[in-house]
Every structure is written in C-alpha cells, then in structure tokens.
Amino acid sequence: MKIIKRLVSIISAVIFVVCLLLLAVVLMTPKGANGSKVVNIAGYSVMSVISPSMDPEYKIGDIVIIKKKDASELKKGDVITFSSLDPVLQGGPVTHRINDIIVEDGKVKFETKGDANKVVDSDLVTEDKIYGKVQFKIPSVGKAINFLQTNRTAFFLIVILPMLFIMAFEVKDIILIARNGDDDESEKDSK
C-alpha cells in the first residue's frame, strides 16, 4: 500500500510540475509581428479574444480553447479559428463562425463571419489556414494573461517565483519519498 501511495504522490507531483511548465511556456511564447501567437499542445490551442467581432458570445478578454479538426468535420454554424488573409491582420488568428461551406475547384472553402459583424469576411478560408474549432471559452482570463505577457515583473512575481518554490518543494518530497522507500526496503531485508 505504501508503494502505491508513493507512486501516486510522485506521479501527481510530476504532472503538477509539467502543467506549471506548460503554463510558463504559453505565457512566455513571444508574440508574432501582429501581436498574436498560436501554441498547439496535443492538438489544442489556447487563445485570447482581442476584438468584439464575436460579441456577445465571445467577449474581449475571454480565452477560447480550440481543437484541431479536419475540414470534413466542420459544419455551418461552427466557430473556427483561422489564419487571416486580411493584410491588416498580417496572418493573425481570427475566430469567426462558419456562415457557408463552398466547394470550389474540388476544394472545400469556408465563408466566415463574426457574430457582431454586419457582412461576411471578404476572403474564403481554406483548410490549410484553419487552426481548429472552438471547444469552449473561459471568460475574462485573457485579460490577466495579456497583463502577465506584457508586464515581465508581474510575470516573474506571480508565475515564475511561486512555480520555483512549488517545484523545489515537490522535488524535496520526491527525494524524501525515495529515501524513505530505500529505508523501508533495507528494514525488510534485515528481517
């Protein structure tokens, strides 16, 4: 039973540290020329809404979780994130709803539109430009993430420093568990 508890403790500590490191990677990933970034981890991406084009469903500062999907899985009404062809956005990610699906020259293309926009987007979206389909949102968290990305001192004090303390305590616990396990084994051997 002690071995199982030890194993669960070690696994949970490792998972916790990996999650903290992933958070740090997402927060520290440099933004692109247009101020955007797309980090894909196991087919999922996390992005912050930065325009009101999808109000009221997705507001500025909401976080959207996107899952990579094949074009064949997408349907009218789905909300997708894609690399914009608009020169003003310089290829930055846009999250809009599929308004229509068009087959042109044997290729599937998507007509998109922001819920708050009066007109459809000027360019059709091709499969190679799609990051994925929005799975769910986390309201207002993007504001905090954007603050941490732009304020390095706050990022260090709020994320990095606590993460280092937690990692140090987890490593200490793993070492203690490993030592106690060795002590338990030597006691069993001497009996």
GROMACS .gro file of C-alpha atoms in nm:
model
  191
    1MET     CA    1   0.000   0.000   0.000
    2LYS     CA    2   0.289   0.237   0.079
    3ILE     CA    3   0.435   0.175  -0.264
    4ILE     CA    4   0.107   0.272  -0.432
    5LYS     CA    5   0.081   0.591  -0.222
    6ARG     CA    6   0.441   0.675  -0.306
    7LEU     CA    7   0.384   0.610  -0.676
    8VAL     CA    8   0.066   0.823  -0.682
    9SER     CA    9   0.247   1.103  -0.498
   10ILE     CA   10   0.537   1.100  -0.743
   11ILE     CA   11   0.309   1.087  -1.049
   12SER     CA   12   0.090   1.371  -0.921
   13ALA     CA   13   0.398   1.582  -0.844
   14VAL     CA   14   0.537   1.524  -1.192
   15ILE     CA   15   0.201   1.607  -1.355
   16PHE     CA   16   0.173   1.924  -1.147
   17VAL     CA   17   0.521   2.040  -1.242
   18VAL     CA   18   0.460   1.962  -1.612
   19CYS     CA   19   0.136   2.165  -1.602
   20LEU     CA   20   0.320   2.459  -1.446
   21LEU     CA   21   0.590   2.438  -1.711
   22LEU     CA   22   0.327   2.431  -1.989
   23LEU     CA   23   0.164   2.740  -1.839
   24ALA     CA   24   0.500   2.914  -1.835
   25VAL     CA   25   0.567   2.817  -2.199
   26VAL     CA   26   0.227   2.953  -2.308
   27LEU     CA   27   0.279   3.276  -2.116
   28MET     CA   28   0.638   3.324  -2.231
   29THR     CA   29   0.589   3.238  -2.601
   30PRO     CA   30   0.677   3.553  -2.791
   31LYS     CA   31   0.400   3.722  -2.983
   32GLY     CA   32   0.414   3.747  -3.361
   33ALA     CA   33   0.452   4.068  -3.559
   34ASN     CA   34   0.077   4.128  -3.537
   35GLY     CA   35   0.067   4.069  -3.160
   36SER     CA   36  -0.078   3.720  -3.191
   37LYS     CA   37   0.052   3.373  -3.125
   38VAL     CA   38  -0.074   3.019  -3.162
   39VAL     CA   39   0.068   2.746  -2.938
   40ASN     CA   40  -0.054   2.393  -3.015
   41ILE     CA   41  -0.024   2.132  -2.740
   42ALA     CA   42  -0.161   1.784  -2.819
   43GLY     CA   43  -0.397   1.921  -3.084
   44TYR     CA   44  -0.533   2.201  -2.863
   45SER     CA   45  -0.460   2.572  -2.875
   46VAL     CA   46  -0.542   2.845  -2.625
   47MET     CA   47  -0.610   3.197  -2.750
   48SER     CA   48  -0.733   3.524  -2.612
   49VAL     CA   49  -1.018   3.713  -2.779
   50ILE     CA   50  -0.889   4.061  -2.873
   51SER     CA   51  -1.176   4.208  -3.077
   52PRO     CA   52  -1.553   4.245  -3.033
   53SER     CA   53  -1.635   4.073  -3.365
   54MET     CA   54  -1.792   3.771  -3.187
   55ASP     CA   55  -1.992   3.961  -2.923
   56PRO     CA   56  -2.195   3.867  -2.728
   57GLU     CA   57  -2.083   3.500  -2.724
   58TYR     CA   58  -1.709   3.569  -2.709
   59LYS     CA   59  -1.601   3.896  -2.549
   60ILE     CA   60  -1.266   4.073  -2.542
   61GLY     CA   61  -1.052   3.906  -2.275
   62ASP     CA   62  -1.220   3.564  -2.298
   63ILE     CA   63  -0.995   3.265  -2.356
   64VAL     CA   64  -1.105   3.016  -2.623
   65ILE     CA   65  -0.986   2.657  -2.633
   66ILE     CA   66  -0.950   2.533  -2.990
   67LYS     CA   67  -0.918   2.172  -3.106
   68LYS     CA   68  -0.760   2.085  -3.441
   69LYS     CA   69  -1.026   1.943  -3.678
   70ASP     CA   70  -1.029   1.819  -4.036
   71ALA     CA   71  -1.231   2.031  -4.276
   72SER     CA   72  -1.466   1.736  -4.331
   73GLU     CA   73  -1.569   1.753  -3.963
   74LEU     CA   74  -1.671   2.120  -3.979
   75LYS     CA   75  -2.026   2.236  -4.050
   76LYS     CA   76  -2.221   2.556  -4.093
   77GLY     CA   77  -2.257   2.734  -3.759
   78ASP     CA   78  -1.929   2.602  -3.610
   79VAL     CA   79  -1.695   2.863  -3.465
   80ILE     CA   80  -1.342   2.822  -3.602
   81THR     CA   81  -1.010   2.996  -3.561
   82PHE     CA   82  -0.805   3.053  -3.873
   83SER     CA   83  -0.510   3.248  -4.006
   84SER     CA   84  -0.646   3.567  -4.159
   85LEU     CA   85  -0.579   3.662  -4.520
   86ASP     CA   86  -0.653   4.027  -4.438
   87PRO     CA   87  -0.327   4.222  -4.491
   88VAL     CA   88  -0.409   4.444  -4.192
   89LEU     CA   89  -0.405   4.138  -3.961
   90GLN     CA   90  -0.078   4.001  -4.111
   91GLY     CA   91  -0.192   3.637  -4.088
   92GLY     CA   92  -0.304   3.667  -3.728
   93PRO     CA   93  -0.563   3.429  -3.589
   94VAL     CA   94  -0.931   3.518  -3.627
   95THR     CA   95  -1.221   3.340  -3.456
   96HIS     CA   96  -1.544   3.359  -3.656
   97ARG     CA   97  -1.850   3.145  -3.727
   98ILE     CA   98  -1.883   2.938  -4.047
   99ASN     CA   99  -2.156   3.110  -4.247
  100ASP     CA  100  -2.143   2.882  -4.551
  101ILE     CA  101  -1.940   2.592  -4.695
  102ILE     CA  102  -1.841   2.629  -5.059
  103VAL     CA  103  -1.679   2.373  -5.288
  104GLU     CA  104  -1.461   2.549  -5.544
  105ASP     CA  105  -1.235   2.360  -5.788
  106GLY     CA  106  -1.288   2.042  -5.583
  107LYS     CA  107  -1.165   2.212  -5.264
  108VAL     CA  108  -1.374   2.293  -4.960
  109LYS     CA  109  -1.367   2.657  -4.853
  110PHE     CA  110  -1.545   2.830  -4.569
  111GLU     CA  111  -1.726   3.161  -4.572
  112THR     CA  112  -1.698   3.309  -4.225
  113LYS     CA  113  -1.849   3.598  -4.035
  114GLY     CA  114  -1.812   3.747  -3.691
  115ASP     CA  115  -2.142   3.736  -3.498
  116ALA     CA  116  -2.125   4.111  -3.437
  117ASN     CA  117  -2.017   4.195  -3.792
  118LYS     CA  118  -2.275   4.309  -4.050
  119VAL     CA  119  -2.103   4.148  -4.350
  120VAL     CA  120  -1.924   3.819  -4.416
  121ASP     CA  121  -1.544   3.811  -4.425
  122SER     CA  122  -1.403   3.915  -4.764
  123ASP     CA  123  -1.185   3.604  -4.810
  124LEU     CA  124  -1.285   3.238  -4.808
  125VAL     CA  125  -1.095   3.024  -4.558
  126THR     CA  126  -0.914   2.715  -4.688
  127GLU     CA  127  -0.841   2.405  -4.480
  128ASP     CA  128  -0.469   2.484  -4.453
  129LYS     CA  129  -0.549   2.815  -4.278
  130ILE     CA  130  -0.769   2.659  -4.004
  131TYR     CA  131  -0.621   2.614  -3.656
  132GLY     CA  132  -0.932   2.435  -3.531
  133LYS     CA  133  -1.284   2.452  -3.391
  134VAL     CA  134  -1.363   2.637  -3.069
  135GLN     CA  135  -1.450   2.385  -2.796
  136PHE     CA  136  -1.527   2.621  -2.507
  137LYS     CA  137  -1.439   2.955  -2.353
  138ILE     CA  138  -1.308   3.075  -2.019
  139PRO     CA  139  -1.448   3.425  -1.955
  140SER     CA  140  -1.211   3.718  -1.884
  141VAL     CA  141  -0.895   3.514  -1.816
  142GLY     CA  142  -0.731   3.657  -2.129
  143LYS     CA  143  -0.706   3.998  -1.964
  144ALA     CA  144  -0.489   3.853  -1.688
  145ILE     CA  145  -0.276   3.655  -1.934
  146ASN     CA  146  -0.226   3.960  -2.156
  147PHE     CA  147  -0.122   4.160  -1.846
  148LEU     CA  148   0.130   3.891  -1.747
  149GLN     CA  149   0.268   3.874  -2.101
  150THR     CA  150   0.327   4.248  -2.118
  151ASN     CA  151   0.449   4.305  -1.761
  152ARG     CA  152   0.763   4.095  -1.701
  153THR     CA  153   0.799   4.192  -1.334
  154ALA     CA  154   0.442   4.083  -1.258
  155PHE     CA  155   0.501   3.764  -1.457
  156PHE     CA  156   0.810   3.685  -1.250
  157LEU     CA  157   0.643   3.761  -0.916
  158ILE     CA  158   0.307   3.596  -0.988
  159VAL     CA  159   0.409   3.296  -1.202
  160ILE     CA  160   0.781   3.216  -1.204
  161LEU     CA  161   0.869   3.271  -0.838
  162PRO     CA  162   0.575   3.067  -0.698
  163MET     CA  163   0.641   2.798  -0.960
  164LEU     CA  164   1.006   2.772  -0.848
  165PHE     CA  165   0.901   2.739  -0.482
  166ILE     CA  166   0.642   2.473  -0.564
  167MET     CA  167   0.887   2.283  -0.783
  168ALA     CA  168   1.151   2.293  -0.506
  169PHE     CA  169   0.904   2.154  -0.251
  170GLU     CA  170   0.787   1.884  -0.494
  171VAL     CA  171   1.146   1.778  -0.569
  172LYS     CA  172   1.218   1.771  -0.194
  173ASP     CA  173   0.911   1.549  -0.139
  174ILE     CA  174   1.014   1.314  -0.420
  175ILE     CA  175   1.363   1.281  -0.271
  176LEU     CA  176   1.218   1.214   0.078
  177ILE     CA  177   0.979   0.955  -0.061
  178ALA     CA  178   1.262   0.787  -0.250
  179ARG     CA  179   1.485   0.784   0.063
  180ASN     CA  180   1.205   0.652   0.285
  181GLY     CA  181   1.136   0.383   0.027
  182ASP     CA  182   1.502   0.278   0.040
  183ASP     CA  183   1.486   0.272   0.423
  184ASP     CA  184   1.171   0.058   0.416
  185GLU     CA  185   1.335  -0.188   0.175
  186SER     CA  186   1.652  -0.218   0.390
  187GLU     CA  187   1.437  -0.281   0.701
  188LYS     CA  188   1.252  -0.559   0.518
  189ASP     CA  189   1.582  -0.713   0.402
  190SER     CA  190   1.724  -0.716   0.755
  191LYS     CA  191   1.422  -0.905   0.897
   0.00000   0.00000   0.00000
